[in-house]
PDB file of C-alpha atoms and ligand atoms in Angstrom:
ATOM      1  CA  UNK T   1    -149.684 -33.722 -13.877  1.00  0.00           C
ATOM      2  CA  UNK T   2    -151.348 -32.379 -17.131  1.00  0.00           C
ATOM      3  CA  UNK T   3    -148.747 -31.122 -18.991  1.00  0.00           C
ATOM      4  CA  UNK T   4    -149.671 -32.148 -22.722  1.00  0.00           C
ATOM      5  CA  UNK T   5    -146.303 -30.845 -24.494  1.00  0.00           C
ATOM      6  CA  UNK T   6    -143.695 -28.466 -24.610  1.00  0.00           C
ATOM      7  CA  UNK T   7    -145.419 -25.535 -26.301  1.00  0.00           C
ATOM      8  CA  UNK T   8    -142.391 -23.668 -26.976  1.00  0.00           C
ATOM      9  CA  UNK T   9    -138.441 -22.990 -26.291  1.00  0.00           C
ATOM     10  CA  UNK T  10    -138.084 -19.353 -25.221  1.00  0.00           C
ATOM     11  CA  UNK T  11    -134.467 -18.037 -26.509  1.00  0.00           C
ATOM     12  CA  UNK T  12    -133.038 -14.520 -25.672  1.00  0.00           C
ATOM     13  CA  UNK T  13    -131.910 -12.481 -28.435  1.00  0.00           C
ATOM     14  CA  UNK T  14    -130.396  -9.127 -28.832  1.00  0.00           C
ATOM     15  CA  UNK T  15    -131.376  -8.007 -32.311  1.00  0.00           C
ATOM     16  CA  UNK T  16    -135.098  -9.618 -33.310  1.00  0.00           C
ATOM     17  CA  UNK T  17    -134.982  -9.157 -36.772  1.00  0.00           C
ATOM     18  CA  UNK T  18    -131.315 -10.941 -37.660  1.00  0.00           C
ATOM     19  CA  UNK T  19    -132.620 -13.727 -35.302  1.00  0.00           C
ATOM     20  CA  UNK T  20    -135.975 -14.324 -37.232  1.00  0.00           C
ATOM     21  CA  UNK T  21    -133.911 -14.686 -40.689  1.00  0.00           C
ATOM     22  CA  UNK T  22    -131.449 -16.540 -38.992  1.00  0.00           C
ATOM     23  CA  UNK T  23    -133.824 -19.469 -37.850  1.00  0.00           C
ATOM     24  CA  UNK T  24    -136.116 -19.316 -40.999  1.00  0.00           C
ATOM     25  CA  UNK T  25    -132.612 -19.692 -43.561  1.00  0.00           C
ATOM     26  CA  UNK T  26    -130.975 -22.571 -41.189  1.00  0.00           C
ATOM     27  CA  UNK T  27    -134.344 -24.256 -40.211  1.00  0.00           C
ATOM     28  CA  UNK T  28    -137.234 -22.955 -42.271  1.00  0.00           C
ATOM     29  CA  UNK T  29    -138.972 -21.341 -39.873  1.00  0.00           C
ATOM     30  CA  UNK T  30    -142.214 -19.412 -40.197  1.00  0.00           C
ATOM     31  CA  UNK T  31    -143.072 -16.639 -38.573  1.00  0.00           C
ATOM     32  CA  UNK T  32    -145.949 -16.775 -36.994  1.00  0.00           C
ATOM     33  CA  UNK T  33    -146.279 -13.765 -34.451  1.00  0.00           C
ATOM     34  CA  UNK T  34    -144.393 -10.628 -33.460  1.00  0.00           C
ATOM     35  CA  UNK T  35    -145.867  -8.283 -30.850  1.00  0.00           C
ATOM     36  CA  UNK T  36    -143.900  -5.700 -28.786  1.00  0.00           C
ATOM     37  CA  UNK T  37    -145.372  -5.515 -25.160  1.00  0.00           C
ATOM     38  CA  UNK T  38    -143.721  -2.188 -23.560  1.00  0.00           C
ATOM     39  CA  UNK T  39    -145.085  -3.274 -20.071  1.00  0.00           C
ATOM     40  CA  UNK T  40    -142.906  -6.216 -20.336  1.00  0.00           C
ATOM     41  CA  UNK T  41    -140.103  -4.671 -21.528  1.00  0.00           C
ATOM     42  CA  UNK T  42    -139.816  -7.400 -24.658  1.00  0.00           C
ATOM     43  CA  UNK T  43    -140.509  -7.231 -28.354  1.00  0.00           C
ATOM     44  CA  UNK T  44    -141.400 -11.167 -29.158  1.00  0.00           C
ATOM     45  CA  UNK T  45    -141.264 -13.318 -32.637  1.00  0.00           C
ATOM     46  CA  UNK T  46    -143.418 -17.183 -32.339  1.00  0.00           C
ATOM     47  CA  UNK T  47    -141.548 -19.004 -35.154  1.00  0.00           C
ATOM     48  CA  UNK T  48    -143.152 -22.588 -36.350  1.00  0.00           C
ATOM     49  CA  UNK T  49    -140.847 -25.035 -37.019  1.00  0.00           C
ATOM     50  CA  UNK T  50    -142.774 -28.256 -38.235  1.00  0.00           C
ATOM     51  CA  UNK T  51    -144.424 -29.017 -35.595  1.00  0.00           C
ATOM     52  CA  UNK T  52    -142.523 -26.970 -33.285  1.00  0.00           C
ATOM     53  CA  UNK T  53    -142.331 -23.335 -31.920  1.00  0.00           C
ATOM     54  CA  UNK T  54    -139.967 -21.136 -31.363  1.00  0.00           C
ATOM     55  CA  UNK T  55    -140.173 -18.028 -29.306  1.00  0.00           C
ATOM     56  CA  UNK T  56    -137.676 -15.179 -29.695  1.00  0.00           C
ATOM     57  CA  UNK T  57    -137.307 -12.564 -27.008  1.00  0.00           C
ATOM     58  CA  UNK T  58    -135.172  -9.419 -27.323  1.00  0.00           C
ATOM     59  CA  UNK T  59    -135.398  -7.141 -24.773  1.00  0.00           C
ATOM     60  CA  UNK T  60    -136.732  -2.803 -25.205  1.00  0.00           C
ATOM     61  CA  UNK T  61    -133.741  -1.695 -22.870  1.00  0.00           C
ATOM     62  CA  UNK T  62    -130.998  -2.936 -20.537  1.00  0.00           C
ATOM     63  CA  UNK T  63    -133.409  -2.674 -17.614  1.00  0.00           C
ATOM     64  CA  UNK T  64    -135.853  -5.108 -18.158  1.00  0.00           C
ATOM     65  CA  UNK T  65    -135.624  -8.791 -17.560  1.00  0.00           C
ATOM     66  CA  UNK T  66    -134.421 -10.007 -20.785  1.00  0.00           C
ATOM     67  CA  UNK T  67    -132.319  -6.941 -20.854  1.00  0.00           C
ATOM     68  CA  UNK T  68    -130.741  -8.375 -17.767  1.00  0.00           C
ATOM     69  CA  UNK T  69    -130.602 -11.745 -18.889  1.00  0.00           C
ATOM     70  CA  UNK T  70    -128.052 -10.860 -21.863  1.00  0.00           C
ATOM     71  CA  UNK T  71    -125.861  -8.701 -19.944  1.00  0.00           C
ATOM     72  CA  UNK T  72    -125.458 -11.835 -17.603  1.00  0.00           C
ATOM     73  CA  UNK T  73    -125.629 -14.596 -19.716  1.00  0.00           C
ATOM     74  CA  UNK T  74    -125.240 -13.442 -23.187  1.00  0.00           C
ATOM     75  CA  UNK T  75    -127.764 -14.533 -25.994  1.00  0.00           C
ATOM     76  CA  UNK T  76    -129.340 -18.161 -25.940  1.00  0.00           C
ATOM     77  CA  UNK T  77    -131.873 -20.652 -24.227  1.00  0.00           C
ATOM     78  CA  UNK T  78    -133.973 -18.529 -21.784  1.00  0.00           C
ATOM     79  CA  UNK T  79    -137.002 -20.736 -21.019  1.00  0.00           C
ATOM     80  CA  UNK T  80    -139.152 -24.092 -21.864  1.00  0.00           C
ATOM     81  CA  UNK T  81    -143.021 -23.876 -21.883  1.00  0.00           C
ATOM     82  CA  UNK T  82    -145.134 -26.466 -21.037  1.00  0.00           C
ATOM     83  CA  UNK T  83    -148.526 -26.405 -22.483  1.00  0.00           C
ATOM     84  CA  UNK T  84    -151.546 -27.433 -19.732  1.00  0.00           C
ATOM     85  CA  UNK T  85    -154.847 -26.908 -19.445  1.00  0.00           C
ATOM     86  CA  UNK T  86    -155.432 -25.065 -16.830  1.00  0.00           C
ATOM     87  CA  UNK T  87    -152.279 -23.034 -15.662  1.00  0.00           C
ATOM     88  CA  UNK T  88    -153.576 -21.864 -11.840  1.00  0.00           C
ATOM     89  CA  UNK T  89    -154.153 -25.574 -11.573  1.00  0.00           C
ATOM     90  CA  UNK T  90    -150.664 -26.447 -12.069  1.00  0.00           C
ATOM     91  CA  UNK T  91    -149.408 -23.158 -10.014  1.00  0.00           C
ATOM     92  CA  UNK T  92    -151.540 -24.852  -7.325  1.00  0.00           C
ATOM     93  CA  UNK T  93    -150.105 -28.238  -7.679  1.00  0.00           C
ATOM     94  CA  UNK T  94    -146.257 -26.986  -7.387  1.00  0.00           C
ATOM     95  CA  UNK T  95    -147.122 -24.319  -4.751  1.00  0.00           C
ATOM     96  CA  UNK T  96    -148.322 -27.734  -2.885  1.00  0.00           C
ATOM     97  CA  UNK T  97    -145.309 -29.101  -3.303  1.00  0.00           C
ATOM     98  CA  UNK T  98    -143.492 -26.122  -2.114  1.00  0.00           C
ATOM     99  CA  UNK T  99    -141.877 -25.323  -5.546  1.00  0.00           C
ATOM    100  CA  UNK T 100    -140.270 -21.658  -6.094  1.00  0.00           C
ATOM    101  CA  UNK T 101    -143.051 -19.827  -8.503  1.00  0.00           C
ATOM    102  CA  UNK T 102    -142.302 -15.986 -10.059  1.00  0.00           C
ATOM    103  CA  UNK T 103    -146.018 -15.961 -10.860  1.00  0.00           C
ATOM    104  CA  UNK T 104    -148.374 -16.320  -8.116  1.00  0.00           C
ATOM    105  CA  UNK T 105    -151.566 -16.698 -10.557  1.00  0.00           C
ATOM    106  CA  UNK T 106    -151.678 -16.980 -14.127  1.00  0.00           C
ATOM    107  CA  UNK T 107    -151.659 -13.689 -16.012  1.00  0.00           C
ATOM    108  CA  UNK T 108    -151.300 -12.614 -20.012  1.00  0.00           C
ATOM    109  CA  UNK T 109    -148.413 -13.379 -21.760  1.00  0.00           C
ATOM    110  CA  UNK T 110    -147.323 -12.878 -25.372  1.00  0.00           C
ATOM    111  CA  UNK T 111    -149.361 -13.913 -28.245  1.00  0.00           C
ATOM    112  CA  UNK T 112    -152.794 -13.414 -26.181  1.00  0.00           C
ATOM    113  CA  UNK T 113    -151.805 -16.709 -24.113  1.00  0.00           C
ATOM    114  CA  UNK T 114    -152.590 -17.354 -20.398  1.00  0.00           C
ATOM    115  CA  UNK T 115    -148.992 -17.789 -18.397  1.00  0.00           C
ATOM    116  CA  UNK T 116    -147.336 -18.104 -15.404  1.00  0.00           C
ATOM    117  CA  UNK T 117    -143.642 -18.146 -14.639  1.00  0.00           C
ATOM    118  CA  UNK T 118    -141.797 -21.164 -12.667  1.00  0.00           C
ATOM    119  CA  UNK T 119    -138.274 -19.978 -10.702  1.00  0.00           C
ATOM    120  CA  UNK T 120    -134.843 -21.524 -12.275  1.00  0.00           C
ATOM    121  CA  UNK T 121    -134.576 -22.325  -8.403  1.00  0.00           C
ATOM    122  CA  UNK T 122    -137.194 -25.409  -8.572  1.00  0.00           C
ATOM    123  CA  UNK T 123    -135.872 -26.842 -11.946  1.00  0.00           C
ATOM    124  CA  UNK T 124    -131.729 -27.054 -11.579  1.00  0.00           C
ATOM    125  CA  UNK T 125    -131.802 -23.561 -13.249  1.00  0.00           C
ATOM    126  CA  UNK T 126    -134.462 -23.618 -15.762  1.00  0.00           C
ATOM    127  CA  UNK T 127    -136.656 -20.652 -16.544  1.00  0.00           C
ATOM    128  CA  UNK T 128    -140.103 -22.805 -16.619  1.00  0.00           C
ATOM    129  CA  UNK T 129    -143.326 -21.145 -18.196  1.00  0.00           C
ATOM    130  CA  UNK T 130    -146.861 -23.085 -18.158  1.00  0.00           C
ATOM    131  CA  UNK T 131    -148.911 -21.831 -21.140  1.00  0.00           C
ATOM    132  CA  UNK T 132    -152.607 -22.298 -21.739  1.00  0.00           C
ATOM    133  CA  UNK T 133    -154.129 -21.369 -25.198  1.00  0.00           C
ATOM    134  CA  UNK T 134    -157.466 -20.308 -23.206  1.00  0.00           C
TER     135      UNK T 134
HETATM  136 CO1   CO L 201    -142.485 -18.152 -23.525  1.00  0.00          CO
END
């Protein structure tokens, strides 16, 4: 298993804006990226905090995934990344093991960075996302 650290926490937001200021007054965030990505359906902020990174997702409409997400669940944590090396490698390793994937293969995510999406199913109902920064 190469997973070198959490990269970031994904949290589901419905207005972007009020959620940046929110997280750089009560934990001096920086922002650090905000992209909209209509295919996707999301308009993202990647927050540092020390060390740390935050990603905010708000969704473009009601039906798109995050959309979906808040009208179950409501606003808050929506995934964990892990940060690897090599993301098909680790898609690989879990499909081995017989682990519920979304993503079949790596594809682009936010922010430029190479992704793929592990199902809630295979975590105790965790949205899992392996990011690589290559
Ligand atoms: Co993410």
């Amino acid at each position: 298993v190469a997973v070198k650290s959490v990269h970031h926490v994904g949290i589901a937001v419905d207005d972007l804006d009020a959620s940046v200021l929110v997280y750089e007054e009560l934990f001096g965030a920086r922002l650090e990226h905000r992209e909209r990505v209509e295919e996707q359906g999301v308009e993202a902020a990647s927050l540092r905090i020390g060390e740390s990174r935050i990603e905010l997702v708000s969704p473009l409409g009601p039906d798109t995934p995050v959309g979906r997400f808040l009208a179950k669940r409501g606003p808050g944590m929506h995934h964990v990344a892990f940060e690897v090396a090599d993301v098909a490698a680790e898609l690989a390793r879990l499909r081995a093991d017989g682990a519920q994937l979304i993503d079949e293969s790596p594809r682009r995510g936010l922010f430029g960075l190479q992704v793929a999406f592990v199902h809630p199913e295979a975590t105790g109902g965790v949205l899992a996302e392996f990011v690589s920064d290559d």
